[in-house]
Coordinates of C-alpha atoms in Angstrom, one line a residue:
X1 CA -68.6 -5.3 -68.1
X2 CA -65.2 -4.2 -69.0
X3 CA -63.5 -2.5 -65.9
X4 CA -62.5 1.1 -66.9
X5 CA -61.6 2.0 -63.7
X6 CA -59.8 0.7 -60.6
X7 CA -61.5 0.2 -57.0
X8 CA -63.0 3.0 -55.4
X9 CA -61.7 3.0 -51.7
X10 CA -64.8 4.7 -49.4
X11 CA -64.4 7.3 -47.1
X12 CA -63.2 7.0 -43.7
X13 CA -66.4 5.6 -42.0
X14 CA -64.8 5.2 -38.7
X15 CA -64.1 9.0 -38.9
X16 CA -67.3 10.1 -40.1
X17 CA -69.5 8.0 -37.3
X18 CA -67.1 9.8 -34.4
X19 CA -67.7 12.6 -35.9
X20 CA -71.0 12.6 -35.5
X21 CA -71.4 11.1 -32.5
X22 CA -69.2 13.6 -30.5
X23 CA -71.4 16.1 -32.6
X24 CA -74.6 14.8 -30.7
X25 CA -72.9 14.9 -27.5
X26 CA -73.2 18.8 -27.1
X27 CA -76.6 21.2 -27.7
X28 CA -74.0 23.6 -30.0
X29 CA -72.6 20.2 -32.1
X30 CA -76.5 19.3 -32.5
X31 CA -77.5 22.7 -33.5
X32 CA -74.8 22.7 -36.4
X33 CA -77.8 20.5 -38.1
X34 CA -76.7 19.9 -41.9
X35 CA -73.5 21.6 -41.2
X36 CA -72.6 18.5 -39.0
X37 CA -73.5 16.3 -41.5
X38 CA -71.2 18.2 -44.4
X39 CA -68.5 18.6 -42.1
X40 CA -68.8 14.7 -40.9
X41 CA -68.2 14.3 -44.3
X42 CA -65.2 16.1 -45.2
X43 CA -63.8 14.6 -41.9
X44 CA -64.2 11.1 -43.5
X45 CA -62.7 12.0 -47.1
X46 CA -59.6 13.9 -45.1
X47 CA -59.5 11.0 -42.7
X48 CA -59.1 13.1 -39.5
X49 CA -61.5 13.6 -36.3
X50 CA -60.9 17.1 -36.7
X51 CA -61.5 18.6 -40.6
X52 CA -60.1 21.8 -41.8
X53 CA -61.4 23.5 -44.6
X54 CA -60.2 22.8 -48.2
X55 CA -56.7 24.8 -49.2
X56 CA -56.1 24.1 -52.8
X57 CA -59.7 23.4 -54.6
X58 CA -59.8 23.3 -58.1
X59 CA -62.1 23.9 -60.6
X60 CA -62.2 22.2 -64.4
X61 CA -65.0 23.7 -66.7
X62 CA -65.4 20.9 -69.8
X63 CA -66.5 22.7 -73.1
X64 CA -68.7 20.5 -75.2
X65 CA -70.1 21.4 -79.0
X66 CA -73.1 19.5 -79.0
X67 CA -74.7 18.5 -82.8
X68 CA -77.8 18.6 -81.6
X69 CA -77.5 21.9 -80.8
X70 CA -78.5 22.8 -84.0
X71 CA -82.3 21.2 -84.0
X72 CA -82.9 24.4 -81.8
X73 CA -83.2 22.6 -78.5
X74 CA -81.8 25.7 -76.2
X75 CA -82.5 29.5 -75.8
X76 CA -79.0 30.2 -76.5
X77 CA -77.1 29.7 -80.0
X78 CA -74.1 27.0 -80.5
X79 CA -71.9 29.9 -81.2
X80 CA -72.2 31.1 -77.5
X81 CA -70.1 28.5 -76.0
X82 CA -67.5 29.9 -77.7
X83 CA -67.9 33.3 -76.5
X84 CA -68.3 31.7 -72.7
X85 CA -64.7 29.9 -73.8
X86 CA -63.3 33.7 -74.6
X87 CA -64.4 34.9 -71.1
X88 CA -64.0 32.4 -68.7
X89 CA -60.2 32.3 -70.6
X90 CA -59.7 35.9 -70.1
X91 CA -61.1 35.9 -66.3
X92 CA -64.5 36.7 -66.9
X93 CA -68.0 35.1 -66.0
X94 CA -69.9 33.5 -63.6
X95 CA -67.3 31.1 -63.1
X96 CA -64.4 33.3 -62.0
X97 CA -66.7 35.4 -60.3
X98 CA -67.9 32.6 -58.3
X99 CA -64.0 31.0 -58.2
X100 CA -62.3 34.5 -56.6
X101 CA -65.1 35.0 -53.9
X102 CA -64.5 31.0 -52.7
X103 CA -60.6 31.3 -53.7
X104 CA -60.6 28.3 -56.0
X105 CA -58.6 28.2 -59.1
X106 CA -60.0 27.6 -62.6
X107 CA -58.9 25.3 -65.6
X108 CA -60.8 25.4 -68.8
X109 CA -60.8 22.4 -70.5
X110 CA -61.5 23.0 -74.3
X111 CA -60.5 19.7 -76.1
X112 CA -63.8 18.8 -77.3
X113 CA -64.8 22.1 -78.4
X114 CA -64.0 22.8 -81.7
X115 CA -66.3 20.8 -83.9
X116 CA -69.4 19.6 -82.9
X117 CA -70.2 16.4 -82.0
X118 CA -73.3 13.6 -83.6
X119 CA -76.5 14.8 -83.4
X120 CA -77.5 12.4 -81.1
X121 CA -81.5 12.4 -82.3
X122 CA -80.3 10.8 -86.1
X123 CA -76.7 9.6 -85.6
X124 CA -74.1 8.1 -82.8
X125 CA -72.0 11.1 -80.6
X126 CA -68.7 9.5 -81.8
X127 CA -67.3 6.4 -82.6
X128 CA -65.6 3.9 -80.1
X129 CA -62.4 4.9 -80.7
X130 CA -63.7 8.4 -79.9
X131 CA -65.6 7.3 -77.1
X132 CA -61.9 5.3 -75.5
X133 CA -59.8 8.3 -76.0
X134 CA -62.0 10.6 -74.2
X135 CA -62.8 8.7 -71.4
X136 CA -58.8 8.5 -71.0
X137 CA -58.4 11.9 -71.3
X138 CA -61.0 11.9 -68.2
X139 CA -58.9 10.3 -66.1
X140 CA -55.4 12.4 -67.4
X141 CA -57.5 15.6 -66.0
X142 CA -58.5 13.7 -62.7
X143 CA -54.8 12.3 -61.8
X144 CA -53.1 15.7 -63.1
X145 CA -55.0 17.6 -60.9
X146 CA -54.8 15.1 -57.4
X147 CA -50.5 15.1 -58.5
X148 CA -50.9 19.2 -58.4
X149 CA -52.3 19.1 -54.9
X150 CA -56.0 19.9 -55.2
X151 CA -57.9 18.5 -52.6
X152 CA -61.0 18.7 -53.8
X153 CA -62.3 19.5 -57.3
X154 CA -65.4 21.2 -58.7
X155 CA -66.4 19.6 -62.2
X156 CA -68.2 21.9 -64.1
X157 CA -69.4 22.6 -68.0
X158 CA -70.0 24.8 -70.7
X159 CA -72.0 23.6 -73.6
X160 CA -75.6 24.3 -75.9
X161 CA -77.5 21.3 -75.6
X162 CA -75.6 19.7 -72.5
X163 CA -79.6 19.2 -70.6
X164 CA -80.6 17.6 -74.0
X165 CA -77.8 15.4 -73.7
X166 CA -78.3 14.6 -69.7
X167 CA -82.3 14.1 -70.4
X168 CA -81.8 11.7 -73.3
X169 CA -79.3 9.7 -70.6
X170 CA -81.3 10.2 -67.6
X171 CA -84.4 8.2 -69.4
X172 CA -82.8 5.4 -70.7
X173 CA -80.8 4.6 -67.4
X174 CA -83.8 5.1 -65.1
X175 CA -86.8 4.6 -67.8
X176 CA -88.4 7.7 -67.5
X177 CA -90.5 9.3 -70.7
X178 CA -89.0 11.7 -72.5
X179 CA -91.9 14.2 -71.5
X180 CA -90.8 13.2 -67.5
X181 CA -87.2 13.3 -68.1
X182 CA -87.2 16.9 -70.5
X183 CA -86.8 20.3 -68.5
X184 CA -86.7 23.9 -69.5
X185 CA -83.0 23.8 -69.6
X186 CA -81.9 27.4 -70.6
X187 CA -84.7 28.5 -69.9
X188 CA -86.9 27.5 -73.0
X189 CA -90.4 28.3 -74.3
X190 CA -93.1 25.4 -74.8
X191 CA -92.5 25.3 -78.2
X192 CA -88.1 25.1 -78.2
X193 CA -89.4 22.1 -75.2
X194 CA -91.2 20.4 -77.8
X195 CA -88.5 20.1 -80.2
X196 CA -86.4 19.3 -77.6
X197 CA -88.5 16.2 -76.1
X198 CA -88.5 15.1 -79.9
X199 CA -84.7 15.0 -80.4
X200 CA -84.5 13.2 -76.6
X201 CA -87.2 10.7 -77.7
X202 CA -85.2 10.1 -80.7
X203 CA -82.1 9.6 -79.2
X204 CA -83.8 7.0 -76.4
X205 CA -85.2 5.4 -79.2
X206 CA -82.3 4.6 -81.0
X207 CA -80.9 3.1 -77.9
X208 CA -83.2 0.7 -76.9
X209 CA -81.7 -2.6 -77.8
X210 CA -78.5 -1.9 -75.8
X211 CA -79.8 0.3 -73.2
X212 CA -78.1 -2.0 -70.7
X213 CA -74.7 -0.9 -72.2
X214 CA -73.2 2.0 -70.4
X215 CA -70.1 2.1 -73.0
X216 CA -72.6 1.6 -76.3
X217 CA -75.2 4.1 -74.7
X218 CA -72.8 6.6 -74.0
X219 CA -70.6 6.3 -77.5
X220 CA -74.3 7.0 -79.1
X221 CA -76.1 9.7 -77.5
X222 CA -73.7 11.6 -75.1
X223 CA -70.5 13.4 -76.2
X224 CA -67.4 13.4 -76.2
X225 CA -67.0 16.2 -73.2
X226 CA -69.4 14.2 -71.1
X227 CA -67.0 11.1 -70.9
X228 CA -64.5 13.2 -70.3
X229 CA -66.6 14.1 -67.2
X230 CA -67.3 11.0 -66.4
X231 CA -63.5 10.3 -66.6
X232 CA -62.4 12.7 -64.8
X233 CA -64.7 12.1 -61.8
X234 CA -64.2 8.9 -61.8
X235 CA -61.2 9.4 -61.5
X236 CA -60.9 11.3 -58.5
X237 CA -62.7 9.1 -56.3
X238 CA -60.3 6.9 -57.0
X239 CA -57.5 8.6 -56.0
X240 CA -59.7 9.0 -53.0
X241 CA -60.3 13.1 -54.1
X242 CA -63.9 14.5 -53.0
X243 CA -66.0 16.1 -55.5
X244 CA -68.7 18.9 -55.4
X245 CA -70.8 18.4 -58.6
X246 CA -72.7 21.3 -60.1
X247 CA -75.5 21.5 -62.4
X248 CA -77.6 18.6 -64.5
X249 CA -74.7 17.3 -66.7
X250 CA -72.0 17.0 -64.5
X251 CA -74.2 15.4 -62.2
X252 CA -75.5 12.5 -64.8
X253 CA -71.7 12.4 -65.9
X254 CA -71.3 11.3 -61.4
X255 CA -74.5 9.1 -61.9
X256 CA -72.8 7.6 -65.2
X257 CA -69.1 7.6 -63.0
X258 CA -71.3 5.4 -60.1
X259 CA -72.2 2.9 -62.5
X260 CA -68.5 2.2 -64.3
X261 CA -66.7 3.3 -61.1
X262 CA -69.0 1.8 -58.3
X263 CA -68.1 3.9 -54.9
X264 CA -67.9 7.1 -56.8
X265 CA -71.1 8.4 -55.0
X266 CA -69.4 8.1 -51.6
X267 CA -66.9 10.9 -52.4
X268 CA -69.5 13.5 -53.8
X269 CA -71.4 16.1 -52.2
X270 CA -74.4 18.0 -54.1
X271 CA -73.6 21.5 -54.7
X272 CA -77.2 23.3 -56.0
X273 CA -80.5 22.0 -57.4
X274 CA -82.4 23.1 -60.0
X275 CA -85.5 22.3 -61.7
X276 CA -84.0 20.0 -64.0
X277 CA -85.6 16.1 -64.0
X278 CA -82.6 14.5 -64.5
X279 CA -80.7 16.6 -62.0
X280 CA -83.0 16.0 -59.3
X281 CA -83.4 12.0 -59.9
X282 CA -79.7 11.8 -60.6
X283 CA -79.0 13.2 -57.0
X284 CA -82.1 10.8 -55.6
X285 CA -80.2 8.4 -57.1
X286 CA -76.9 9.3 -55.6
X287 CA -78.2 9.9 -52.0
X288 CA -77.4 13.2 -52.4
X289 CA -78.8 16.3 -50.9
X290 CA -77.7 19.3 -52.3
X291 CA -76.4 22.2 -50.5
X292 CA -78.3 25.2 -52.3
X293 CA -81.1 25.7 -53.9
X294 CA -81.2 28.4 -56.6
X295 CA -82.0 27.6 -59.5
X296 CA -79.0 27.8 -61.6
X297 CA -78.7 26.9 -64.9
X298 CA -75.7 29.4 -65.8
X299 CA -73.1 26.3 -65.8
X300 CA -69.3 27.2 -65.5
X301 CA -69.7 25.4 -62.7
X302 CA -70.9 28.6 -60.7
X303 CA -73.3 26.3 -58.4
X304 CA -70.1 24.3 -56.9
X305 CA -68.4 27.5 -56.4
X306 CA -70.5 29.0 -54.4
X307 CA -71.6 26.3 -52.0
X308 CA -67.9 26.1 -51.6
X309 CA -67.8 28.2 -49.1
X310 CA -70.6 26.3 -47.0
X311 CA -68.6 23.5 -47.3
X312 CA -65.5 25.2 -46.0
X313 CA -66.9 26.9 -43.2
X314 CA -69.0 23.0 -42.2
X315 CA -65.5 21.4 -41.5
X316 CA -64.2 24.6 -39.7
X317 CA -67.2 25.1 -37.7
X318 CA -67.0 20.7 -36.8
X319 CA -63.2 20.8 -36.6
X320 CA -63.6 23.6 -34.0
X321 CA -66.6 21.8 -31.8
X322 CA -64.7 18.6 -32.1
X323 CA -61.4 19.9 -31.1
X324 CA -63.4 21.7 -28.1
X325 CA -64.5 18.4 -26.7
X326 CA -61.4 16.8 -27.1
X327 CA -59.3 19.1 -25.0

């Protein structure tokens, strides 16, 4: 396979395991339950015994303009996204909502927004050239925002059709049936579920003879926005940058990210789970276990933001205990 990324460097380990083990040493470290776990983590990525909450996360919401959209595979309209674009843009949303209450900055990314991609059921997503430039552009929005100072960074998406898209990759990289890999996204009637599981069976079926390609699989039946994703988490890890992934798409885009980037997993954390197929087997695959469980399918990346705060107060609550015991 062509390398598209450098190494991925893990965690601190050494950290992580003295974390944890001073953790276990006192009733109040042991209580802290997941907490310990989450704040072992962050110890590892920051590479210090003691870890202190995140000061300068970041948040990049990917707009994608899906061609399948138009079969009629969501409850909301293609034309929506760009109204979501309008509000997030003006301070508005779920996002920024979610972003001020965790005090996380927001970038929306909109380069893949204005026309929509292949309709990935009949035709390829974009073309290899399209497929190269995006994925660059991945890793431009990764290293920009590690040289700005974030320390960790919230992927997130806005897009009709994004769960389409993550279904139709989820079951040809694990081999599930489109029926099995197919959720009520949006929140869709059995009749919108049907067309979707069509246009997903499609797209998988059009795939088969390469399935084994990430690049080739991804050029035909993802978009443009999604290998931006990948890109930019990718990315990240490899500038050794910790992630906290959102809902379904972003979170194939990490599965995706693990298999071109391998190493990637190590500096994720699972914000939220829904009752998307794809989300939940992409995090099974990932090892992760995510933080919340709401069921949110808003996007905007609203699920990161608000486990944020969790995440923050695990490493104070950890740097605190193990500071205690090391006095």
């Amino acid at each position: 396979m062509t390398e598209f990324f450098s190494p991925v460097d893990s965690p601190d380990g050494a950290v992580s395991a003295r974390v944890t083990a001073a953790l276990r040493t006192t009733v109040r470290g042991r209580g802290l339950g997941r907490l310990g776990e989450l704040g072992a983590w962050v110890a590892a990525c920051q590479g210090s015994d003691a870890p202190s909450p995140f000061r300068r996360p970041h948040t990049l919401i990917v707009a994608g303009n899906h061609g399948v959209a138009a079969r009629g595979v969501s409850a909301h309209s293609p034309e929506s996204v760009a109204a979501q674009a309008e509000e997030i843009s003006a301070g508005g949303g779920p996002a920024n909502v979610a972003a001020r209450a965790a005090n996380c900055s927001v970038t929306l990314v909109s380069d893949w927004s204005a026309r929509p991609c292949g309709s990935i059921d009949v035709e390829d997503a974009m073309t290899d050239e399209a497929f190269a430039a995006a994925l660059a552009r991945g890793r431009e929005l990764g290293d920009s925002a590690v040289d700005s100072g974030a320390d960790l960074i919230i992927p997130g998406e806005i897009g009709v059709g994004s769960t389409t898209v993550s279904a139709a990759l989820y079951g040809v990289f694990t081999r599930t049936e489109p029926v099995l890999a197919v959720g009520r996204g949006s929140g869709i009637n059995d009749e919108v579920w049907k067309v979707k599981t069509a246009a997903v069976r499609d797209a998988m079926f059009r795939v088969r003879r390469f399935r084994h390609d990430v690049a080739a699989v991804l050029t035909a039946i993802s978009a443009p926005d999604f290998v931006g994703l990948v890109g930019l988490i990718a990315q990240s890890a490899v500038r050794r940058t910790p992630l906290l992934l959102d809902g379904p798409y972003v979170t194939m885009a990490a599965y995706v990210a693990e298999r071109l980037a391998p190493g990637t997993r190590e500096w994720l954390v699972a914000a939220q789970l829904s009752g998307e197929p794809s989300h939940q087997g992409c995090h099974k695959a990932l090892g992760l276990n995510p933080i919340l469980s709401l069921d949110i399918a808003t996007g905007q990346a609203a699920g990161g933001l608000l486990a944020l705060p969790v995440v923050n107060a695990a490493a104070e609550m950890v740097g605190e205990e193990v500071s205690r015991l090391s006095v």
